[in-house]
Structures are given as C-alpha cells and as structure tokens.
Short mmCIF file of C-alpha atoms and ligand atoms in Angstrom, two decimals:
data_model
loop_
_atom_site.label_atom_id
_atom_site.label_comp_id
_atom_site.label_asym_id
_atom_site.label_seq_id
_atom_site.Cartn_x
_atom_site.Cartn_y
_atom_site.Cartn_z
CA MET A 1 -53.95 94.20 -31.52
CA THR A 2 -55.05 91.12 -33.45
CA ASP A 3 -55.91 87.81 -31.73
CA GLN A 4 -53.11 86.11 -33.62
CA HIS A 5 -50.69 88.67 -32.35
CA ALA A 6 -51.86 88.42 -28.75
CA GLY A 7 -50.80 84.75 -28.77
CA LEU A 8 -47.19 85.39 -29.71
CA PRO A 9 -44.44 84.91 -27.13
CA SER A 10 -42.65 88.04 -25.94
CA VAL A 11 -38.92 88.57 -25.70
CA LYS A 12 -37.62 91.39 -23.53
CA LEU A 13 -34.57 93.47 -24.54
CA SER A 14 -31.88 94.84 -22.24
CA ARG A 15 -31.22 98.57 -22.26
CA ARG A 16 -28.40 98.06 -24.77
CA GLY A 17 -30.65 95.81 -26.84
CA ILE A 18 -33.32 98.52 -26.94
CA GLU A 19 -30.73 101.05 -28.11
CA ARG A 20 -29.54 98.72 -30.85
CA TRP A 21 -33.09 97.95 -31.95
CA ARG A 22 -34.06 101.64 -32.00
CA ALA A 23 -30.85 102.47 -33.89
CA GLY A 24 -32.08 100.13 -36.60
CA HIS A 25 -29.71 97.22 -36.15
CA PRO A 26 -31.55 94.19 -37.51
CA TRP A 27 -29.73 91.72 -35.24
CA ILE A 28 -29.98 91.51 -31.46
CA TYR A 29 -27.50 89.23 -29.70
CA GLU A 30 -28.15 86.61 -27.03
CA SER A 31 -26.65 88.74 -24.25
CA ASP A 32 -29.27 91.46 -24.83
CA VAL A 33 -32.43 89.35 -24.72
CA GLU A 34 -34.50 87.69 -22.04
CA ALA A 35 -36.46 84.94 -23.78
CA PRO A 36 -38.93 82.45 -22.22
CA LYS A 37 -37.26 79.03 -21.71
CA SER A 38 -40.11 77.40 -23.63
CA LEU A 39 -38.97 78.93 -26.93
CA LYS A 40 -37.17 76.39 -29.11
CA GLY A 41 -36.13 78.68 -31.96
CA GLY A 42 -37.89 79.51 -35.20
CA GLU A 43 -40.76 81.42 -33.57
CA VAL A 44 -42.00 84.87 -34.51
CA VAL A 45 -41.81 86.84 -31.26
CA ARG A 46 -43.03 90.20 -29.95
CA VAL A 47 -40.04 92.31 -29.02
CA ILE A 48 -40.72 94.37 -25.88
CA ASP A 49 -38.89 96.82 -23.65
CA HIS A 50 -38.57 96.62 -19.84
CA LYS A 51 -42.07 98.12 -19.41
CA GLY A 52 -43.66 95.65 -21.81
CA TYR A 53 -44.01 98.26 -24.57
CA LEU A 54 -43.99 96.72 -28.06
CA LEU A 55 -40.92 97.56 -30.14
CA GLY A 56 -41.75 95.28 -33.06
CA GLN A 57 -41.46 91.66 -34.12
CA ALA A 58 -38.55 89.37 -34.93
CA PHE A 59 -37.54 85.82 -35.79
CA PHE A 60 -36.13 84.05 -32.74
CA SER A 61 -33.14 81.68 -32.85
CA ARG A 62 -32.20 79.52 -29.85
CA ALA A 63 -28.88 77.99 -30.95
CA SER A 64 -27.40 81.09 -32.57
CA LYS A 65 -25.60 84.00 -30.87
CA ILE A 66 -27.91 86.19 -32.94
CA SER A 67 -31.19 85.70 -31.05
CA LEU A 68 -33.44 88.14 -32.88
CA ARG A 69 -33.71 89.17 -36.50
CA TRP A 70 -35.88 92.19 -37.32
CA LEU A 71 -39.19 91.65 -39.09
CA SER A 72 -41.33 94.70 -38.30
CA TRP A 73 -41.59 97.80 -36.12
CA ASP A 74 -45.24 97.07 -35.35
CA ASP A 75 -47.72 94.25 -34.76
CA THR A 76 -48.56 93.53 -38.39
CA PRO A 77 -49.37 89.78 -38.64
CA ILE A 78 -46.36 87.78 -39.85
CA ASP A 79 -48.44 85.48 -42.02
CA GLU A 80 -48.75 84.30 -45.62
CA ALA A 81 -49.77 87.79 -46.79
CA PHE A 82 -46.71 89.29 -45.06
CA PHE A 83 -44.26 86.97 -46.85
CA ALA A 84 -46.14 87.35 -50.16
CA SER A 85 -45.85 91.10 -49.94
CA ARG A 86 -42.11 91.06 -49.09
CA ILE A 87 -41.50 88.68 -52.05
CA ALA A 88 -43.52 90.94 -54.37
CA ALA A 89 -41.64 94.05 -53.16
CA ALA A 90 -38.28 92.34 -53.70
CA ASP A 91 -39.30 91.24 -57.18
CA ALA A 92 -40.52 94.75 -58.06
CA LEU A 93 -36.99 96.11 -57.43
CA ARG A 94 -35.39 93.46 -59.68
CA ARG A 95 -37.88 94.11 -62.48
CA LYS A 96 -36.99 97.78 -62.32
CA LEU A 97 -33.25 97.04 -62.33
CA TYR A 98 -33.32 94.40 -65.06
CA PRO A 99 -36.40 94.90 -67.25
CA GLY A 100 -37.22 91.83 -69.30
CA GLU A 101 -34.60 89.65 -67.59
CA ASP A 102 -35.44 86.59 -65.56
CA THR A 103 -32.20 85.70 -63.79
CA TYR A 104 -31.37 87.57 -60.60
CA ARG A 105 -31.08 87.42 -56.82
CA LEU A 106 -34.69 87.75 -55.75
CA ILE A 107 -34.41 87.72 -51.95
CA HIS A 108 -31.22 88.91 -50.27
CA SER A 109 -32.12 87.95 -46.73
CA GLU A 110 -32.22 90.87 -44.23
CA ALA A 111 -31.70 93.36 -47.04
CA ASP A 112 -35.10 92.35 -48.48
CA GLY A 113 -36.87 92.10 -45.13
CA ILE A 114 -36.91 88.30 -44.89
CA PRO A 115 -33.98 87.43 -42.64
CA GLY A 116 -32.40 84.04 -43.17
CA LEU A 117 -33.78 83.54 -46.66
CA VAL A 118 -31.84 83.73 -49.92
CA VAL A 119 -33.57 83.07 -53.22
CA ASP A 120 -32.05 83.29 -56.69
CA ARG A 121 -34.23 83.14 -59.77
CA TYR A 122 -32.99 81.42 -62.92
CA GLY A 123 -35.98 81.82 -65.24
CA ASP A 124 -38.61 79.27 -64.31
CA ALA A 125 -36.44 77.64 -61.64
CA LEU A 126 -35.58 79.06 -58.24
CA SER A 127 -32.75 78.18 -55.91
CA ALA A 128 -33.22 78.86 -52.20
CA GLN A 129 -31.21 78.82 -48.98
CA PHE A 130 -33.04 78.58 -45.64
CA LEU A 131 -30.46 79.86 -43.18
CA VAL A 132 -32.27 80.16 -39.82
CA PRO A 133 -34.79 77.95 -38.00
CA ALA A 134 -37.64 80.40 -38.73
CA THR A 135 -37.24 80.18 -42.51
CA GLU A 136 -36.40 76.46 -42.32
CA GLN A 137 -39.71 75.85 -40.53
CA ARG A 138 -41.60 77.98 -43.08
CA LYS A 139 -39.97 76.55 -46.19
CA GLU A 140 -43.14 74.88 -47.49
CA LEU A 141 -45.09 78.15 -47.17
CA ILE A 142 -42.27 80.09 -48.85
CA ALA A 143 -42.02 77.46 -51.61
CA ASP A 144 -45.81 77.71 -52.20
CA LEU A 145 -45.60 81.49 -52.51
CA LEU A 146 -42.61 81.35 -54.88
CA MET A 147 -44.23 78.71 -57.10
CA LYS A 148 -47.36 80.85 -57.36
CA HIS A 149 -45.64 84.22 -57.86
CA PHE A 150 -43.36 82.99 -60.66
CA ASP A 151 -45.40 80.16 -62.12
CA ALA A 152 -42.17 78.23 -61.44
CA LYS A 153 -41.33 74.73 -62.69
CA ALA A 154 -38.85 73.90 -59.93
CA ILE A 155 -37.43 75.04 -56.61
CA VAL A 156 -34.05 73.75 -55.51
CA ASN A 157 -33.02 73.76 -51.85
CA ARG A 158 -29.34 74.75 -51.55
CA SER A 159 -29.19 74.82 -47.77
CA ASP A 160 -25.84 73.01 -47.98
CA VAL A 161 -23.98 75.84 -46.28
CA GLY A 162 -21.80 75.89 -43.17
CA VAL A 163 -23.58 78.83 -41.50
CA ARG A 164 -26.61 76.58 -40.83
CA LYS A 165 -24.53 74.87 -38.13
CA LEU A 166 -24.43 78.09 -36.09
CA GLU A 167 -28.23 77.87 -36.04
CA GLY A 168 -28.32 74.21 -35.01
CA LEU A 169 -29.40 73.11 -38.50
CA GLU A 170 -28.00 70.30 -40.65
CA GLN A 171 -26.96 70.91 -44.25
CA GLU A 172 -29.55 70.00 -46.89
CA LYS A 173 -29.61 69.90 -50.66
CA GLY A 174 -32.19 68.66 -53.15
CA VAL A 175 -35.17 69.49 -55.31
CA LEU A 176 -37.87 70.96 -53.07
CA ARG A 177 -40.60 71.40 -55.68
CA GLY A 178 -41.26 70.35 -59.27
CA GLU A 179 -38.59 68.92 -61.54
CA LEU A 180 -35.25 70.41 -62.53
CA LYS A 181 -34.36 69.69 -66.15
CA GLY A 182 -30.60 70.29 -66.49
CA PRO A 183 -28.61 73.52 -66.13
CA LYS A 184 -30.34 76.87 -66.58
CA ALA A 185 -29.06 79.14 -69.36
CA TYR A 186 -28.95 82.90 -68.91
CA LEU A 187 -27.30 85.98 -70.39
CA GLU A 188 -24.76 88.32 -68.87
CA GLY A 189 -24.62 91.15 -71.38
CA HIS A 190 -23.63 89.40 -74.63
CA VAL A 191 -22.32 86.25 -72.96
CA ARG A 192 -24.44 83.15 -72.60
CA LEU A 193 -23.79 81.19 -69.42
CA SER A 194 -25.46 78.36 -67.60
CA ALA A 195 -25.88 77.48 -63.96
CA ASP A 196 -26.26 74.02 -62.51
CA LEU A 197 -28.58 74.75 -59.59
CA LEU A 198 -27.85 71.45 -57.85
CA GLN A 199 -24.10 70.99 -58.41
CA GLY A 200 -22.86 74.56 -59.00
CA GLN A 201 -21.29 76.71 -56.28
CA LYS A 202 -23.59 78.73 -53.97
CA THR A 203 -27.14 78.63 -55.44
CA GLY A 204 -25.73 77.57 -58.83
CA THR A 205 -23.27 80.33 -59.64
CA PHE A 206 -21.93 83.74 -58.54
CA LEU A 207 -24.73 86.12 -59.48
CA ASP A 208 -23.23 88.81 -57.23
CA GLN A 209 -20.48 89.42 -59.82
CA ARG A 210 -22.85 89.67 -62.77
CA GLU A 211 -22.64 93.44 -63.27
CA ASN A 212 -18.87 93.43 -62.68
CA HIS A 213 -18.47 90.67 -65.29
CA VAL A 214 -20.18 92.83 -67.91
CA LEU A 215 -18.16 95.87 -66.86
CA ALA A 216 -14.91 93.93 -67.33
CA SER A 217 -15.45 93.75 -71.10
CA SER A 218 -15.41 97.54 -71.30
CA TYR A 219 -11.84 97.58 -69.93
CA ALA A 220 -10.53 94.56 -71.84
CA THR A 221 -7.82 95.01 -74.47
CA GLY A 222 -4.80 93.09 -75.77
CA GLU A 223 -3.63 90.16 -73.68
CA ALA A 224 -5.90 89.46 -70.72
CA LEU A 225 -5.61 87.27 -67.64
CA ASP A 226 -8.42 86.02 -65.39
CA CYS A 227 -7.38 84.28 -62.18
CA PHE A 228 -9.85 82.19 -60.13
CA SER A 229 -12.12 81.93 -63.17
CA TYR A 230 -14.72 79.36 -62.03
CA VAL A 231 -16.84 78.82 -65.17
CA GLY A 232 -15.66 81.99 -66.93
CA GLY A 233 -17.91 84.84 -65.80
CA PHE A 234 -15.03 87.30 -66.22
CA ALA A 235 -12.91 85.39 -68.75
CA LEU A 236 -15.62 85.26 -71.40
CA GLN A 237 -16.41 88.97 -71.05
CA LEU A 238 -12.70 89.74 -71.46
CA ALA A 239 -12.61 87.49 -74.52
CA LEU A 240 -15.19 89.67 -76.29
CA LYS A 241 -12.63 92.50 -76.56
CA ALA A 242 -9.17 91.11 -75.78
CA SER A 243 -7.04 89.36 -78.40
CA LYS A 244 -6.31 86.49 -76.03
CA VAL A 245 -7.43 85.49 -72.54
CA THR A 246 -5.66 83.15 -70.13
CA ALA A 247 -8.04 81.75 -67.50
CA VAL A 248 -6.48 80.16 -64.41
CA GLU A 249 -8.69 77.94 -62.25
CA ILE A 250 -7.82 75.11 -59.87
CA SER A 251 -10.98 73.02 -60.24
CA GLU A 252 -10.87 70.61 -63.20
CA ALA A 253 -14.67 70.49 -63.31
CA ALA A 254 -14.93 74.28 -63.50
CA CYS A 255 -12.24 74.33 -66.23
CA ALA A 256 -14.25 71.82 -68.29
CA THR A 257 -17.42 73.92 -67.97
CA LEU A 258 -15.45 77.07 -68.82
CA LYS A 259 -14.26 75.45 -72.06
CA GLU A 260 -17.83 74.44 -72.91
CA ASN A 261 -19.06 77.98 -72.16
CA ALA A 262 -16.36 79.50 -74.38
CA ALA A 263 -17.30 77.14 -77.22
CA ALA A 264 -21.03 77.85 -76.78
CA ASN A 265 -20.26 81.55 -77.22
CA GLY A 266 -18.05 80.96 -80.26
CA LEU A 267 -15.04 82.39 -78.39
CA LYS A 268 -11.82 80.77 -79.61
CA ASN A 269 -9.35 83.08 -77.86
CA VAL A 270 -9.61 81.61 -74.34
CA ASP A 271 -6.78 79.49 -73.02
CA VAL A 272 -7.95 77.57 -69.93
CA VAL A 273 -5.23 76.56 -67.47
CA SER A 274 -5.96 74.24 -64.59
CA ALA A 275 -3.54 75.45 -61.91
CA ASN A 276 -3.08 77.02 -58.52
CA ALA A 277 -3.25 80.75 -59.26
CA PHE A 278 -0.68 81.57 -56.55
CA ASP A 279 1.93 79.34 -58.26
CA TRP A 280 0.90 80.37 -61.75
CA LEU A 281 1.24 84.09 -60.96
CA ARG A 282 4.69 83.59 -59.40
CA ASP A 283 5.91 81.68 -62.45
CA ALA A 284 4.47 84.26 -64.84
CA VAL A 285 6.37 87.02 -63.04
CA ASP A 286 9.58 84.94 -63.18
CA GLU A 287 9.07 84.45 -66.92
CA GLY A 288 8.63 88.20 -67.40
CA ARG A 289 5.16 87.92 -68.89
CA LYS A 290 3.00 91.05 -69.31
CA PHE A 291 -0.75 91.60 -69.62
CA ASP A 292 -2.98 94.53 -70.61
CA THR A 293 -6.00 93.52 -68.51
CA ILE A 294 -6.06 91.36 -65.39
CA VAL A 295 -8.92 90.12 -63.19
CA LEU A 296 -8.45 88.66 -59.70
CA ASP A 297 -11.56 87.18 -58.09
CA PRO A 298 -10.43 84.67 -55.46
CA PRO A 299 -12.63 82.75 -53.05
CA SER A 300 -13.02 84.12 -49.53
CA PHE A 301 -9.71 83.85 -47.68
CA ALA A 302 -11.14 84.49 -44.17
CA LYS A 303 -14.28 82.97 -42.70
CA ASN A 304 -13.72 84.66 -39.31
CA LYS A 305 -11.91 87.55 -37.65
CA GLY A 306 -8.98 85.34 -36.60
CA ALA A 307 -8.04 84.73 -40.21
CA ILE A 308 -7.90 88.39 -41.31
CA GLU A 309 -4.12 88.68 -41.19
CA ALA A 310 -3.49 85.53 -43.23
CA ALA A 311 -6.21 86.58 -45.68
CA THR A 312 -4.64 90.00 -46.14
CA ARG A 313 -1.26 88.37 -46.83
CA GLY A 314 -2.92 86.18 -49.46
CA TYR A 315 -4.60 89.17 -51.10
CA LYS A 316 -1.38 91.13 -51.06
CA GLU A 317 0.59 88.32 -52.69
CA ILE A 318 -1.74 87.95 -55.67
CA ASN A 319 -2.28 91.68 -56.11
CA LEU A 320 1.45 92.39 -55.94
CA ARG A 321 2.11 89.77 -58.63
CA ALA A 322 -0.75 91.06 -60.78
CA LEU A 323 0.68 94.59 -60.61
CA GLN A 324 4.08 93.22 -61.62
CA LEU A 325 2.44 91.59 -64.65
CA LEU A 326 0.45 94.66 -65.69
CA LYS A 327 1.63 96.76 -68.64
CA PRO A 328 1.69 100.56 -68.19
CA GLY A 329 -1.83 101.84 -68.89
CA GLY A 330 -3.24 98.38 -68.18
CA HIS A 331 -6.22 97.68 -65.93
CA LEU A 332 -6.48 95.42 -62.91
CA ILE A 333 -9.97 94.47 -61.78
CA THR A 334 -9.45 93.11 -58.30
CA CYS A 335 -12.12 91.64 -56.03
CA SER A 336 -12.58 90.31 -52.51
CA CYS A 337 -15.69 88.67 -51.12
CA THR A 338 -14.25 88.45 -47.59
CA TYR A 339 -16.55 90.40 -45.30
CA HIS A 340 -13.91 90.55 -42.55
CA VAL A 341 -11.51 92.42 -44.86
CA ASP A 342 -13.53 95.59 -45.35
CA GLU A 343 -13.15 98.20 -48.08
CA GLU A 344 -10.71 100.29 -46.09
CA ALA A 345 -8.49 97.29 -45.27
CA PHE A 346 -8.69 96.11 -48.89
CA GLU A 347 -7.55 99.53 -50.11
CA ALA A 348 -4.71 99.63 -47.58
CA MET A 349 -3.56 96.19 -48.80
CA LEU A 350 -3.59 97.44 -52.42
CA ASP A 351 -1.65 100.49 -51.36
CA SER A 352 1.09 98.36 -49.89
CA ALA A 353 1.09 95.93 -52.87
CA ALA A 354 1.51 98.88 -55.27
CA ALA A 355 4.40 100.28 -53.21
CA ASP A 356 6.15 96.89 -53.14
CA ALA A 357 5.63 96.51 -56.89
CA LYS A 358 6.95 100.07 -57.36
CA ARG A 359 3.91 100.99 -59.42
CA LYS A 360 1.81 104.14 -59.33
CA VAL A 361 -1.78 103.05 -59.51
CA GLN A 362 -5.04 104.93 -60.07
CA ILE A 363 -8.37 103.84 -58.60
CA VAL A 364 -10.75 104.15 -61.53
CA GLU A 365 -13.85 102.59 -59.92
CA LYS A 366 -14.87 101.15 -56.57
CA ARG A 367 -17.74 98.74 -56.88
CA GLY A 368 -19.61 96.17 -54.86
CA ALA A 369 -22.03 93.35 -55.57
CA ALA A 370 -24.68 93.68 -58.29
CA ARG A 371 -27.69 95.82 -57.40
CA ASP A 372 -29.90 92.79 -56.86
CA HIS A 373 -27.75 92.14 -53.75
CA PRO A 374 -28.70 95.34 -51.93
CA VAL A 375 -26.77 96.55 -48.90
CA LEU A 376 -28.91 97.18 -45.84
CA LEU A 377 -28.02 100.33 -43.94
CA GLY A 378 -27.20 99.32 -40.38
CA LEU A 379 -26.02 95.84 -41.37
CA ARG A 380 -22.40 95.95 -42.48
CA GLU A 381 -22.49 92.21 -43.11
CA THR A 382 -24.49 92.84 -46.29
CA ARG A 383 -21.57 94.87 -47.70
CA TYR A 384 -19.15 92.01 -48.33
CA LEU A 385 -18.00 92.22 -51.95
CA LYS A 386 -15.34 94.68 -53.08
CA CYS A 387 -14.44 95.14 -56.75
CA PHE A 388 -11.88 97.85 -57.58
CA VAL A 389 -10.87 98.82 -61.08
CA LEU A 390 -7.25 100.01 -60.99
CA ARG A 391 -5.05 101.46 -63.73
CA ALA A 392 -1.28 101.37 -63.64
CA LEU A 393 0.63 104.44 -64.77
N1 SAH B 1 -14.49 84.61 -60.82
C1 SAH B 1 -15.62 83.70 -60.70
C2 SAH B 1 -15.87 83.28 -59.29
C3 SAH B 1 -14.65 82.81 -58.57
S1 SAH B 1 -14.98 81.86 -57.16
C4 SAH B 1 -16.85 84.38 -61.25
O1 SAH B 1 -16.85 85.58 -61.39
O2 SAH B 1 -17.82 83.67 -61.51
C5 SAH B 1 -13.38 81.32 -56.79
C6 SAH B 1 -12.85 80.27 -57.72
O3 SAH B 1 -11.49 80.11 -57.40
C7 SAH B 1 -13.51 78.91 -57.57
O4 SAH B 1 -13.92 78.47 -58.83
C8 SAH B 1 -12.38 78.01 -57.04
O5 SAH B 1 -12.41 76.70 -57.58
C9 SAH B 1 -11.15 78.73 -57.51
N2 SAH B 1 -9.95 78.56 -56.71
C10 SAH B 1 -9.83 78.39 -55.37
N3 SAH B 1 -8.54 78.37 -55.00
C11 SAH B 1 -7.80 78.52 -56.13
C12 SAH B 1 -6.41 78.59 -56.40
N4 SAH B 1 -5.51 78.53 -55.43
N5 SAH B 1 -6.03 78.76 -57.68
C13 SAH B 1 -6.92 78.86 -58.68
N6 SAH B 1 -8.25 78.80 -58.48
C14 SAH B 1 -8.70 78.63 -57.22
#
C-alpha cells in the first residue's frame, strides 16, 4: 500500500452495499454506507467491508443520495496520472470510432471511468460539466490535463445543469481556460453545423444524436417533416435527399440558427416553422397532410419517476399523429431521451399509438446514442436515448 493511499479516509459498506459493489454497480447509496462524520464530500475514499478488507476506491458525495461512485477495484493512486490515463483511454476509443474527426463526446462520466465528469470536444475547444463535488474540486487539475492532451485553445465550463443541486452545488457557466472565439464548426456526414459552446443547449449541442442524424438521410425521400428540430441536426440531413423538409421548432432563436445552417449548406428546400409541435401536428392531421419521412426528437418529458405517465401520454400523442401523417411505405424516425421511459415502455407506447392510428408498422432499426456515449454495463442510467426507425405498411 502506498503512503498516499494509507492516508485516505475509509467508508464501510453494509452487506447489501458489498453485494452491489461486487456485482459491479458503480453507485452505492447513502443507506448502504457508514462514512466518517468528518467527510464533507468530494473526497477519494477507500471502500471497505465489515472486516476492513479493501474493496476499491470511490468518489464520496455528502449531499447526494448516491454516496459513492466507483473509481477502482484496488488501491491504485487516484492522482494526476490516474486522470491522465482515463482521459487518454477515452480519447483512444473516439479516435478509433471517428478517425480524423475532432468533434465528439470525450468523457461520458461513469461510462469512461471518471464519474461526474462530462467533456465534449469541438476541435480545439472543449466543453465540460463537473457534476459531483469530487470533479468540481478537481476541475483545475482536469482542465490542465485536457489543455495539455489536446493542445486546446479554450475550455468552457457548462456546469449550468439542475443535477448539480442534488450534490449541493450551484450552477456555473463560463470560460474556464483560454479564449473562446465564436461558435465551433463541425461536420455531421455531409452537413456542416456549428455549436455555440456558451449559449447552446447542453455542452453546445446534441452530440448524442450525431450518428442518428446522418442515418436519417439514408431514409429520407419525398416530403419530410422534422419536429423538435433545434438547429436542424435532423432537418438538414433530410434535406440532402428529400424534395422538401418542414422543420417545426418552438424556440425562435433555434429557428434563426436553423435557417442560417440551411443557408450555409446551400440547402434551399427547408421550410422552418416556429410553432408548438403538438399543435402543429394536430392541425396537419386535420388538414389531411401526408409525409414520406418524419422525425420526432422531443425534449425529455419526464425528469423523474412521478412524471412517467404524463410523459408516455405526450409521446403517444405525437407518435400517433406522426403515424396518421405517414404515407404507406414511409419512415418514422422516433426518439426519446427520457431515461425513465425505457426501451420496453417506449416500444409499448408505439404499439398502442400504431393500434390507435390503425397502422401496421415495422421496426426497421432500434438505436441508441452515438458510440461516443457508451453505455456502461451495470448502470442503466447510461442507456437513456432511444431512436427507432419505423416503416408503415
Ligand atoms: N432534434 C434536435 C434536438 C431536439 S432537442 C437535434 O437532433 O439536434 C428538443 C427541441 O425541442 C429543443 O430545441 C426545444 O426548443 C424544442 N421544443 C421543446 N418543446 C417544443 C414544442 N412543444 N414544440 C416544438 N419544439 C419544442
């Protein structure tokens, strides 16, 4: 055991906690830990069983219900070299997935072995979220390592997310390192997009849909519809192949950027409508409109378990309408980023929407987030995005 390690505080697990830890669950809840009162949160701790035997190491959180987040099975020092090696390993996967590209999710929290840290790379600028006290307290170290590894020009801190509250942390947003010079341009297949790392949603944009965006162009034909378009990730891909695309988005700012993005790509067949997609879909059905290709990619409808029923009703309403608008042989690419509505529940909702619409529907593909957002076995929470490609008979 190293000297550094000998100085770490120890946290004892209950019998159930030990079982969970051994079964590979990366989170251990408050009710299963016995932590010294002196711990404030943010510490690296030794995780021990009732006999004092070392089970591994974890980040400790005081305010959160999730007390421990897995770091290692052994006593390897959790130091600069540890974080550098996890960053390098995460980057190696992305370089294999996307050779020659420089825009991707670099660190996907637990799924890349650094719990409570999300980092997206947009070329020479990085956008980070520090989601737990342990990563918040190590943000300067992490920023140093990222600057060095990527020879970066800027790091933006997008810790302006609600989940920080559960950890007793305030929201924060700003430039952490270097200087950010305007939005960052990047390619999704043949479409050029840009992300505003400071003002855009999430860390700038929705990188998790990147592979599904590109896929959408392979299904696009005839008249296409994209609801909940944001800045056009799906709409512009559809426009490459469809004769005309209608993009429906409620945010005026997103609509303006979508128009700019369409123009920048020389795409003249995109009609941008600033409207509530629920109302727009209802009216389109009443008017008897029909489409060959439809995309639905709404925001999350349920932030907690209590909202599952209402969320499912919302999903059913838009999917039912989309199926009513779909021509025979047409494709519906339908997504949900609500973790609490899992794949099975999502499929059951589609089942019932298809029955109500009196359509027979094939499932052509079942997809998730892009591969740079890996799912961690044992942590269902990392499997949040559903993207089904359906075809109506
Ligand atoms: N499809 C986008 C991401 C969509 S995020 C992509 O792939 O990049 C959800 C979007 O839905 C946000 O831009 C939000 O402004 C918009 N939105 C939220 N509620 C809406 C509503 N009722 N009608 C239309 N758009 C809505």
